[in-house]
PDB file of C-alpha atoms in Angstrom:
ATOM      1  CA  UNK B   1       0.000   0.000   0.000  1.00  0.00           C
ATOM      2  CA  UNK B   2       1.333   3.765  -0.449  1.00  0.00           C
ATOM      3  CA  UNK B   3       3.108   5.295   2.323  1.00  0.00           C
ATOM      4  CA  UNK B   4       4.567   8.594   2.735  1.00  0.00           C
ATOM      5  CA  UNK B   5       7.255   9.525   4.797  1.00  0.00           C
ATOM      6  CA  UNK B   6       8.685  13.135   5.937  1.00  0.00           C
ATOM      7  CA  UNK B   7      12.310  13.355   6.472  1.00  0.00           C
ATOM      8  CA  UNK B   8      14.931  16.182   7.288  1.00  0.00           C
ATOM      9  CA  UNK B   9      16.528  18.609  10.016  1.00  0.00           C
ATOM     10  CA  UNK B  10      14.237  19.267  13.287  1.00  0.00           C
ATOM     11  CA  UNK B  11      15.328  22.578  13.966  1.00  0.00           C
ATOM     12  CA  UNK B  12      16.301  25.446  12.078  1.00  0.00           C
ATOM     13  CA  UNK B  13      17.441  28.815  12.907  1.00  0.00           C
ATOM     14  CA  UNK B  14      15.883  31.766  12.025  1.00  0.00           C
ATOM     15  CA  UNK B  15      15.933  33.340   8.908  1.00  0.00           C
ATOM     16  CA  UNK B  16      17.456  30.162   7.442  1.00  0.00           C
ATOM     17  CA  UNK B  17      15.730  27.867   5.204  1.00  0.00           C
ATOM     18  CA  UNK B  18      13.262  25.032   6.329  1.00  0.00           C
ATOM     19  CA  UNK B  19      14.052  21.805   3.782  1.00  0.00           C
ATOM     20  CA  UNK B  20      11.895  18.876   3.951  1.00  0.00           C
ATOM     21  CA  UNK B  21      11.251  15.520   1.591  1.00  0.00           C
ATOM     22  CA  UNK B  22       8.500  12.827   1.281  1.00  0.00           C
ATOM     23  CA  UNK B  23       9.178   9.903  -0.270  1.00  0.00           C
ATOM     24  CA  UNK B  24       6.213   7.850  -1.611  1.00  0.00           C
ATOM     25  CA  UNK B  25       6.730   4.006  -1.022  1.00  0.00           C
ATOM     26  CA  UNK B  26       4.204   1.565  -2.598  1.00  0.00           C
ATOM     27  CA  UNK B  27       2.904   3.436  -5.217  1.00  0.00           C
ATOM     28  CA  UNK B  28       4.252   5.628  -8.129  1.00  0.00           C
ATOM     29  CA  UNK B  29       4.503   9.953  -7.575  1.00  0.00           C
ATOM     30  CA  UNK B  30       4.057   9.812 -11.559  1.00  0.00           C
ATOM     31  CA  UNK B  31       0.237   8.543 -11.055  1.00  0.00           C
ATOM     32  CA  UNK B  32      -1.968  11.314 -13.620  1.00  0.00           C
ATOM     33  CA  UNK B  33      -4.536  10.802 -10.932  1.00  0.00           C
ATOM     34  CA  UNK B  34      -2.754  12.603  -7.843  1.00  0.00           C
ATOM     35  CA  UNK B  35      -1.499  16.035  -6.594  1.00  0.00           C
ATOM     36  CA  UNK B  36       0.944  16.060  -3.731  1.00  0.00           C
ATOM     37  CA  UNK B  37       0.882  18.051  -0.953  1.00  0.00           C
ATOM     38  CA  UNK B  38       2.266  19.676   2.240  1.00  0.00           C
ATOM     39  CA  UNK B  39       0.307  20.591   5.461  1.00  0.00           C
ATOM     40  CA  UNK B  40       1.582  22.257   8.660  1.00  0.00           C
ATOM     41  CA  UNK B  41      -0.257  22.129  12.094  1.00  0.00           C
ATOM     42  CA  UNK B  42       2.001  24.514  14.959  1.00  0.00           C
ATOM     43  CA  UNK B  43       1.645  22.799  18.208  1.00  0.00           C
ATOM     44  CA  UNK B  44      -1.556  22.190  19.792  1.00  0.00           C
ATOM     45  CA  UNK B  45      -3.345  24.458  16.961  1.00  0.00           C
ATOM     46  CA  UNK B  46      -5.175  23.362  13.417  1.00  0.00           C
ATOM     47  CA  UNK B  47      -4.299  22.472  10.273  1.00  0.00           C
ATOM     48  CA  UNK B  48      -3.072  25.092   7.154  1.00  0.00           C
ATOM     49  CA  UNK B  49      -2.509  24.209   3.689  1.00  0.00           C
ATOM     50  CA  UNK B  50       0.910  24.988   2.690  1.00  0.00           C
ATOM     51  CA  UNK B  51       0.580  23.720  -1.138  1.00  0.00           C
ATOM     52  CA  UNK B  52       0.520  21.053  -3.903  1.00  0.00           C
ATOM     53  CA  UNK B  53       2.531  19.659  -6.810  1.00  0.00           C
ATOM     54  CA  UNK B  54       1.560  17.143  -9.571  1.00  0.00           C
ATOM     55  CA  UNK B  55       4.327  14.827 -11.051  1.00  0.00           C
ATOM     56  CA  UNK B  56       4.956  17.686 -13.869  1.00  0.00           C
ATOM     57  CA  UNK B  57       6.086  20.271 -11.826  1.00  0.00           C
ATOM     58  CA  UNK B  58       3.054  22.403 -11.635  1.00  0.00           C
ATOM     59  CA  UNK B  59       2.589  23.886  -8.201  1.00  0.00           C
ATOM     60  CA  UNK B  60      -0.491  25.763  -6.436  1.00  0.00           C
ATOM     61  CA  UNK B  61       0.669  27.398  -3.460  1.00  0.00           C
ATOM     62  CA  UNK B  62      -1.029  28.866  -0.203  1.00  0.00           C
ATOM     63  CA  UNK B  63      -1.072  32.763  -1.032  1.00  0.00           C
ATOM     64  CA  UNK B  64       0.010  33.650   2.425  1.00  0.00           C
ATOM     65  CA  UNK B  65       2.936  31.853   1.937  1.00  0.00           C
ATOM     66  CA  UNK B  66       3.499  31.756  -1.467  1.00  0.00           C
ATOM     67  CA  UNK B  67       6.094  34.294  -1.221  1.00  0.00           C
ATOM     68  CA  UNK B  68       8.352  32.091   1.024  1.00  0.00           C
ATOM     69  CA  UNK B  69       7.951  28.746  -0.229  1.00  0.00           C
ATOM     70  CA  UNK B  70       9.007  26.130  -3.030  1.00  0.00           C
ATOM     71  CA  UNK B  71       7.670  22.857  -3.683  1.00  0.00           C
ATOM     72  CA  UNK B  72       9.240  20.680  -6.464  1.00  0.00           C
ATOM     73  CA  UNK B  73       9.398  17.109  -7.119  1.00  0.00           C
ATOM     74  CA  UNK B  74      11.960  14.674  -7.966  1.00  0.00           C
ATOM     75  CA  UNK B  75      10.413  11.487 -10.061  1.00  0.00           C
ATOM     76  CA  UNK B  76      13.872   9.775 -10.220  1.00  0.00           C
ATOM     77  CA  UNK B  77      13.832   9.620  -6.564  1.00  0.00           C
ATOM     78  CA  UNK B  78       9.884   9.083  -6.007  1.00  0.00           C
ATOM     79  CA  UNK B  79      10.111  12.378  -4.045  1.00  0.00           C
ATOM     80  CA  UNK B  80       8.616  15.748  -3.202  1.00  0.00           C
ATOM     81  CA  UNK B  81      10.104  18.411  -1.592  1.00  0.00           C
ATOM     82  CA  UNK B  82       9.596  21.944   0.441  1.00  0.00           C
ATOM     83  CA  UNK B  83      11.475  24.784   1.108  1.00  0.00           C
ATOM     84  CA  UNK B  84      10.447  27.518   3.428  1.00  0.00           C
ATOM     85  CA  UNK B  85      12.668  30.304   3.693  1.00  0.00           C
ATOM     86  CA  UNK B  86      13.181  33.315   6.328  1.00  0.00           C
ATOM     87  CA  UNK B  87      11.527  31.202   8.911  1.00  0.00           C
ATOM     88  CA  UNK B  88      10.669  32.268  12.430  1.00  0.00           C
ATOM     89  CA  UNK B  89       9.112  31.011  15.845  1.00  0.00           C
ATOM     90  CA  UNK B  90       5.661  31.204  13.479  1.00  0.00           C
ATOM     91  CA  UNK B  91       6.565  28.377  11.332  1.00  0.00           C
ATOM     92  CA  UNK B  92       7.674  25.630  14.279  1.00  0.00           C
ATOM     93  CA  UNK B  93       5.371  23.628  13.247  1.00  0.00           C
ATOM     94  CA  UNK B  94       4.551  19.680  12.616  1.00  0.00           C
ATOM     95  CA  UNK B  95       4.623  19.267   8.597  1.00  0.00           C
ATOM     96  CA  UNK B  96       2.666  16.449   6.807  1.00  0.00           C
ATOM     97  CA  UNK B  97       2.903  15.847   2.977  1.00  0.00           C
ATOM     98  CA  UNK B  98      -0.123  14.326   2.159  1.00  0.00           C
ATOM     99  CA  UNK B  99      -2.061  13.094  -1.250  1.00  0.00           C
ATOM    100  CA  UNK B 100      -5.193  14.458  -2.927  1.00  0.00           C
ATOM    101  CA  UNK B 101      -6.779  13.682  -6.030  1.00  0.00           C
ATOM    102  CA  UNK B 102      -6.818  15.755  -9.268  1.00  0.00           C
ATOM    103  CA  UNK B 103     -10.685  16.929  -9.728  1.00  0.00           C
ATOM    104  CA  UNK B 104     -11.368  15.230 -12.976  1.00  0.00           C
ATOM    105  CA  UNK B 105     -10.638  11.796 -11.320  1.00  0.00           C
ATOM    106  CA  UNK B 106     -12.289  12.503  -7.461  1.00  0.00           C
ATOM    107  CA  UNK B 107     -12.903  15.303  -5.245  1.00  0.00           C
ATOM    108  CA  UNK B 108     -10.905  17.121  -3.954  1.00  0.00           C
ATOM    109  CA  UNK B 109      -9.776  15.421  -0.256  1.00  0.00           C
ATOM    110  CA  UNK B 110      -6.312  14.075   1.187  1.00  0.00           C
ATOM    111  CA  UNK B 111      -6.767  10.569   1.272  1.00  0.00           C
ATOM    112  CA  UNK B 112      -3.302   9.695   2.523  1.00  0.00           C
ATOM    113  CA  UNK B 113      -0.961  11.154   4.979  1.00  0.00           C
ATOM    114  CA  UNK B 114       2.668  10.782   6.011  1.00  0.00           C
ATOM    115  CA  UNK B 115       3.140  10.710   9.727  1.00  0.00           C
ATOM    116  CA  UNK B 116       4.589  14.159  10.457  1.00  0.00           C
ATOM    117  CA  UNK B 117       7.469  15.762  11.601  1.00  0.00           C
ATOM    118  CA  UNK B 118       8.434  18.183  13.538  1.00  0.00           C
ATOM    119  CA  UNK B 119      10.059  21.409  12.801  1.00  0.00           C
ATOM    120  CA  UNK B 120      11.361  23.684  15.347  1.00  0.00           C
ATOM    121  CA  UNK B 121      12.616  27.397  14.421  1.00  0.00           C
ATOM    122  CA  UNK B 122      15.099  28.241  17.381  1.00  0.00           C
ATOM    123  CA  UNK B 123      18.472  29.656  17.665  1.00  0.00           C
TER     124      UNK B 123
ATOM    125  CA  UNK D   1     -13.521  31.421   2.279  1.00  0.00           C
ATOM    126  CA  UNK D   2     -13.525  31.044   6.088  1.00  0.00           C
ATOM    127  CA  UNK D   3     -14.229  27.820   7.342  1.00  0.00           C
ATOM    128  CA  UNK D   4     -15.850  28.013  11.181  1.00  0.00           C
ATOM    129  CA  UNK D   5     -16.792  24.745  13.125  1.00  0.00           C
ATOM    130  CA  UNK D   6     -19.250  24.525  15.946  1.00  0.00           C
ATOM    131  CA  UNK D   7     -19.361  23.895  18.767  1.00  0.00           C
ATOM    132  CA  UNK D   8     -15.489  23.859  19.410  1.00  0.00           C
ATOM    133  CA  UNK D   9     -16.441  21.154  22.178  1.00  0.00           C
ATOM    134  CA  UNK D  10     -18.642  18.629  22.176  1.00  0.00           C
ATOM    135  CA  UNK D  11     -18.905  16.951  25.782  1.00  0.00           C
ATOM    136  CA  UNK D  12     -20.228  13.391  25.233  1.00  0.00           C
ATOM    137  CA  UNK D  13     -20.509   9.588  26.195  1.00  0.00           C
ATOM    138  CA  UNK D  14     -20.080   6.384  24.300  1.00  0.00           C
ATOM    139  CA  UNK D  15     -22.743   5.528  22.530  1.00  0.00           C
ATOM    140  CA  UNK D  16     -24.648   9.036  22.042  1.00  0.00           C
ATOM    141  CA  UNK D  17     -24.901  11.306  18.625  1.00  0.00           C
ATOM    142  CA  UNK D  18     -22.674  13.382  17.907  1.00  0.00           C
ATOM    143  CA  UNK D  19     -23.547  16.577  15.602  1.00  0.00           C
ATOM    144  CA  UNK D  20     -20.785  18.780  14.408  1.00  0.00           C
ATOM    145  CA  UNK D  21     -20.996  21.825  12.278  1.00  0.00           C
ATOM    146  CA  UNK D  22     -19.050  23.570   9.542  1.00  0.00           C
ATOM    147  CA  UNK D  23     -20.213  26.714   8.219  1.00  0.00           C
ATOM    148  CA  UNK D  24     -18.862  28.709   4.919  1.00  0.00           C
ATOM    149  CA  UNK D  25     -18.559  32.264   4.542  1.00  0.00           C
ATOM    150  CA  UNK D  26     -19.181  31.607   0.832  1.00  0.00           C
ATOM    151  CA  UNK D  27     -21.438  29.179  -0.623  1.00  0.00           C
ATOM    152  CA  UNK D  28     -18.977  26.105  -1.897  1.00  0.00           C
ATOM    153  CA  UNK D  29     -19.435  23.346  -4.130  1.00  0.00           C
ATOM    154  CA  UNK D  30     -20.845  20.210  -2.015  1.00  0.00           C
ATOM    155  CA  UNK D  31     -18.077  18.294  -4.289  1.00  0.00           C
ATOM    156  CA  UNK D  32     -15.491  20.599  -2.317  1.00  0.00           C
ATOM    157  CA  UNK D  33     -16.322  19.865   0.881  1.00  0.00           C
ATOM    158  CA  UNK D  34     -14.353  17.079   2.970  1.00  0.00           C
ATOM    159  CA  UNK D  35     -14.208  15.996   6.818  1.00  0.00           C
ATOM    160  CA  UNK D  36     -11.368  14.513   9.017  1.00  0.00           C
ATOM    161  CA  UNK D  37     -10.294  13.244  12.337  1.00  0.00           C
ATOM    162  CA  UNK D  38      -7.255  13.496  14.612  1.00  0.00           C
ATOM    163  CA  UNK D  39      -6.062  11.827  17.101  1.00  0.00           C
ATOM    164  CA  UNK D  40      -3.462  13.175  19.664  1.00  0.00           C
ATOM    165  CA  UNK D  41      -0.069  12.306  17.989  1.00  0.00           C
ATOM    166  CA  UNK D  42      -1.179  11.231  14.806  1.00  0.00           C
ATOM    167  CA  UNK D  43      -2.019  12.413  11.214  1.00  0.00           C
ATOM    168  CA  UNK D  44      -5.703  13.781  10.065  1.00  0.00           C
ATOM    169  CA  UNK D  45      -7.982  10.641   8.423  1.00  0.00           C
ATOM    170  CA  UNK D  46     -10.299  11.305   5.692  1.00  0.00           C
ATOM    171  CA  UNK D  47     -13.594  10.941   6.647  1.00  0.00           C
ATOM    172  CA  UNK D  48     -15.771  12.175   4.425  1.00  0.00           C
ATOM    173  CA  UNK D  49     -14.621  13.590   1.053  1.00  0.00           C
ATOM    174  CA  UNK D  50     -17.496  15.599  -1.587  1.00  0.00           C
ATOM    175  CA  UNK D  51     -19.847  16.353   1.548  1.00  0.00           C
ATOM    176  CA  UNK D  52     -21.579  12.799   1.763  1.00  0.00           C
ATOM    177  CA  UNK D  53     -19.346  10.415   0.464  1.00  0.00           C
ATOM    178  CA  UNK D  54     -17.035   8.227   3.111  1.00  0.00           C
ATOM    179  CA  UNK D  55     -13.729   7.318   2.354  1.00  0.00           C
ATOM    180  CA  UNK D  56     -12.582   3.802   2.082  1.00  0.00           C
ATOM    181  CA  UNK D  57     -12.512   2.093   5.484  1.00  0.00           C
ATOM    182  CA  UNK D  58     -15.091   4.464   7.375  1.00  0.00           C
ATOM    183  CA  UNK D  59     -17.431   3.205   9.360  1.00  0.00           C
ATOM    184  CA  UNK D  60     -21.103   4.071   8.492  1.00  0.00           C
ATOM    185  CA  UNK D  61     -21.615   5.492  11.645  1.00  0.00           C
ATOM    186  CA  UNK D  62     -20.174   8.491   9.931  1.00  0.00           C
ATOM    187  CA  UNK D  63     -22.052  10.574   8.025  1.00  0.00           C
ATOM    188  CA  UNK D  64     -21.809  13.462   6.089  1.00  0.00           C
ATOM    189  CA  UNK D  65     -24.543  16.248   4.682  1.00  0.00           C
ATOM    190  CA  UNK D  66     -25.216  19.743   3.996  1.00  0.00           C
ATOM    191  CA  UNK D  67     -24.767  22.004   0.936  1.00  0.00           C
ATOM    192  CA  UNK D  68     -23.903  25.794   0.012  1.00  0.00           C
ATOM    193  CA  UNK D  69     -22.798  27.075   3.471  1.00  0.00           C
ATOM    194  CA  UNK D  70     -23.898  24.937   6.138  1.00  0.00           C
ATOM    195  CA  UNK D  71     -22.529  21.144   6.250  1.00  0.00           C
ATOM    196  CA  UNK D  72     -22.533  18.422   8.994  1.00  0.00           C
ATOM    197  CA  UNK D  73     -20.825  15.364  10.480  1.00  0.00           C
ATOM    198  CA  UNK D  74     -22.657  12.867  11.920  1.00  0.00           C
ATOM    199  CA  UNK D  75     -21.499  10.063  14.645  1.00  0.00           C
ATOM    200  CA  UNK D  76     -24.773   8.382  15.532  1.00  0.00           C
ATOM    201  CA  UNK D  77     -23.203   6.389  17.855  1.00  0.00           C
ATOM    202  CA  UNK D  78     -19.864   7.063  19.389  1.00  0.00           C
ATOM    203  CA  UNK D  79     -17.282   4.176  19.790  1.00  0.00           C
ATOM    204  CA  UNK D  80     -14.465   5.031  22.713  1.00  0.00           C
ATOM    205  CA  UNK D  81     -11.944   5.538  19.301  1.00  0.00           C
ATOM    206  CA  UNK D  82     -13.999   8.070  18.312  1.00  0.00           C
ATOM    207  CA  UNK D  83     -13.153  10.607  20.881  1.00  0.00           C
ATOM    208  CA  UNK D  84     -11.277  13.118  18.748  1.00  0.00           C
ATOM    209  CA  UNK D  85     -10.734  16.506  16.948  1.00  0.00           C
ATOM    210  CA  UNK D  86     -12.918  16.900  13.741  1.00  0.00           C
ATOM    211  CA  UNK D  87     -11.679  18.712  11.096  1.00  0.00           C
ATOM    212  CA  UNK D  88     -13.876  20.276   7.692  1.00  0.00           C
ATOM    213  CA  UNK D  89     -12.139  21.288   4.864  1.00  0.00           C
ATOM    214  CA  UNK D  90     -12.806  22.867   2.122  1.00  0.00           C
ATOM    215  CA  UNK D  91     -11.332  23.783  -1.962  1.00  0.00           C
ATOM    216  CA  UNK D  92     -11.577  26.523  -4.087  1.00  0.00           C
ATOM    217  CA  UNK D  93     -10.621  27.048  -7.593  1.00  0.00           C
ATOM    218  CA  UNK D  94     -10.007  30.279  -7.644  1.00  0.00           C
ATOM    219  CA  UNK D  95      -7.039  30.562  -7.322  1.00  0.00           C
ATOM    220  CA  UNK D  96      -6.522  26.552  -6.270  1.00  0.00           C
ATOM    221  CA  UNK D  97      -6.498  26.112  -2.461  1.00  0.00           C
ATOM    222  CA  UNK D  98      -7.643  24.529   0.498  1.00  0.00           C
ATOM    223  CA  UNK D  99      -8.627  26.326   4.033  1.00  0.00           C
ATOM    224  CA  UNK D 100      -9.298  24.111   7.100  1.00  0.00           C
ATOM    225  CA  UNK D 101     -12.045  24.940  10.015  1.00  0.00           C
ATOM    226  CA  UNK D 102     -10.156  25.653  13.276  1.00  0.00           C
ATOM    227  CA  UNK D 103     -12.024  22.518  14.660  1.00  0.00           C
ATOM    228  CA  UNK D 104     -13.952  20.641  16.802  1.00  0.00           C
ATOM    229  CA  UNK D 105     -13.389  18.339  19.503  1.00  0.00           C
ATOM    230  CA  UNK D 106     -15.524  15.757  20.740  1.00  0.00           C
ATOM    231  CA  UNK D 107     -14.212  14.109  24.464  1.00  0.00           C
ATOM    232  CA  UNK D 108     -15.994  11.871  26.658  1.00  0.00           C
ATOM    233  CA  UNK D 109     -18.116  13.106  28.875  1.00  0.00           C
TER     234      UNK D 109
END
């Protein structure tokens, strides 16, 4: 079955950049059917959209962020990525990258999650 | 669109109803309308996905309705996993995004 898993660093400083990856396991990040996505949730608070990618490289991004951050995708490695950059205190956060469906195959929902990690923005 | 979710606490016991809102500040596409659940420590769960519909492995003791602004979740019977934070979420196409309600959470009473 798919999987998704988060990796990278735990804690960055601020004004540095925050770099994460999810690997997909079980299942192919080329699939025309999917977008791929990342989701942050600060500590003990709810859930914001951060943004998407499909397998070509087309992004939609969260406007209030869309300034700061990247999302690309690596098919050779079965891998998305984020970047965040300038971070502060406001962006520790636990990040999820996540799956959704593109609307001409399902609505819109994200049907499978990785299992988090955290990111802490500290000196 | 803001997403708010009423009431932010629902005080319960096994084996009542639960009834959980999510309102719209802009009437949205029932097809755009989805539902999850969280557990302390883990990731969200699709629920419900396109207002009604559940997603594979739900129980059909959850239910979802509702249309232009005002949608539901439904728990007729609450199971001791079900004890929670609920989550409605919504998309919009223009420009593409998605905007979560700040939540509600369901403990045992």
């Amino acid at each position: 079955q798919l999987q998704l898993q988060e990796s990278g660093p735990g804690l960055v400083r601020p004004s540095e950049t925050l770099s994460l990856h999810c690997t997909v396991s079980g299942g192919s990040i080329t699939n025309s059917n999917y977008y791929w996505g990342w989701i942050r949730q600060p500590p003990g608070k709810g859930l914001e959209w951060i943004g998407s990618v499909y397998h070509s490289g087309t992004t939609y991004y969260n406007p209030s962020l869309s300034s700061r951050i990247t999302i690309s995708v690596d098919t050779s490695k079965n891998q998305f990525s984020l970047r965040l950059s300038s971070v502060s205190a406001a962006d520790t956060a636990v990040y999820y990258c996540a799956r959704h469906p593109v609307l001409w195959f399902a609505d819109p929902g994200f049907d499978i999650w990785g299992q988090g990690t955290l990111v802490t923005a500290s000196s | 669109i803001v997403l708010t979710q009423s009431p932010g606490t629902l005080s319960l016991s096994p084996g009542e109803r639960a009834t959980l809102s999510c309102r719209t500040s802009q009437s949205v596409s029932s097809s755009y309308l989805a539902w999850y659940q969280q557990k302390s420590g883990q990731a969200p769960r699709l629920l419900i996905y396109g207002s009604s519909n559940r997603a594979t492995g739900i129980p059909d003791r959850f239910s979802g309705s509702g249309s232009g602004t005002d949608f539901t979740l439904t728990i007729s019977r609450l199971e001791p996993e079900d004890f929670a934070v609920y989550y409605c979420q919504q998309y919009d196409t223009t420009p593409t995004s998605f905007t979560f309600g700040p939540g509600t959470t369901v403990d045992i009473k």
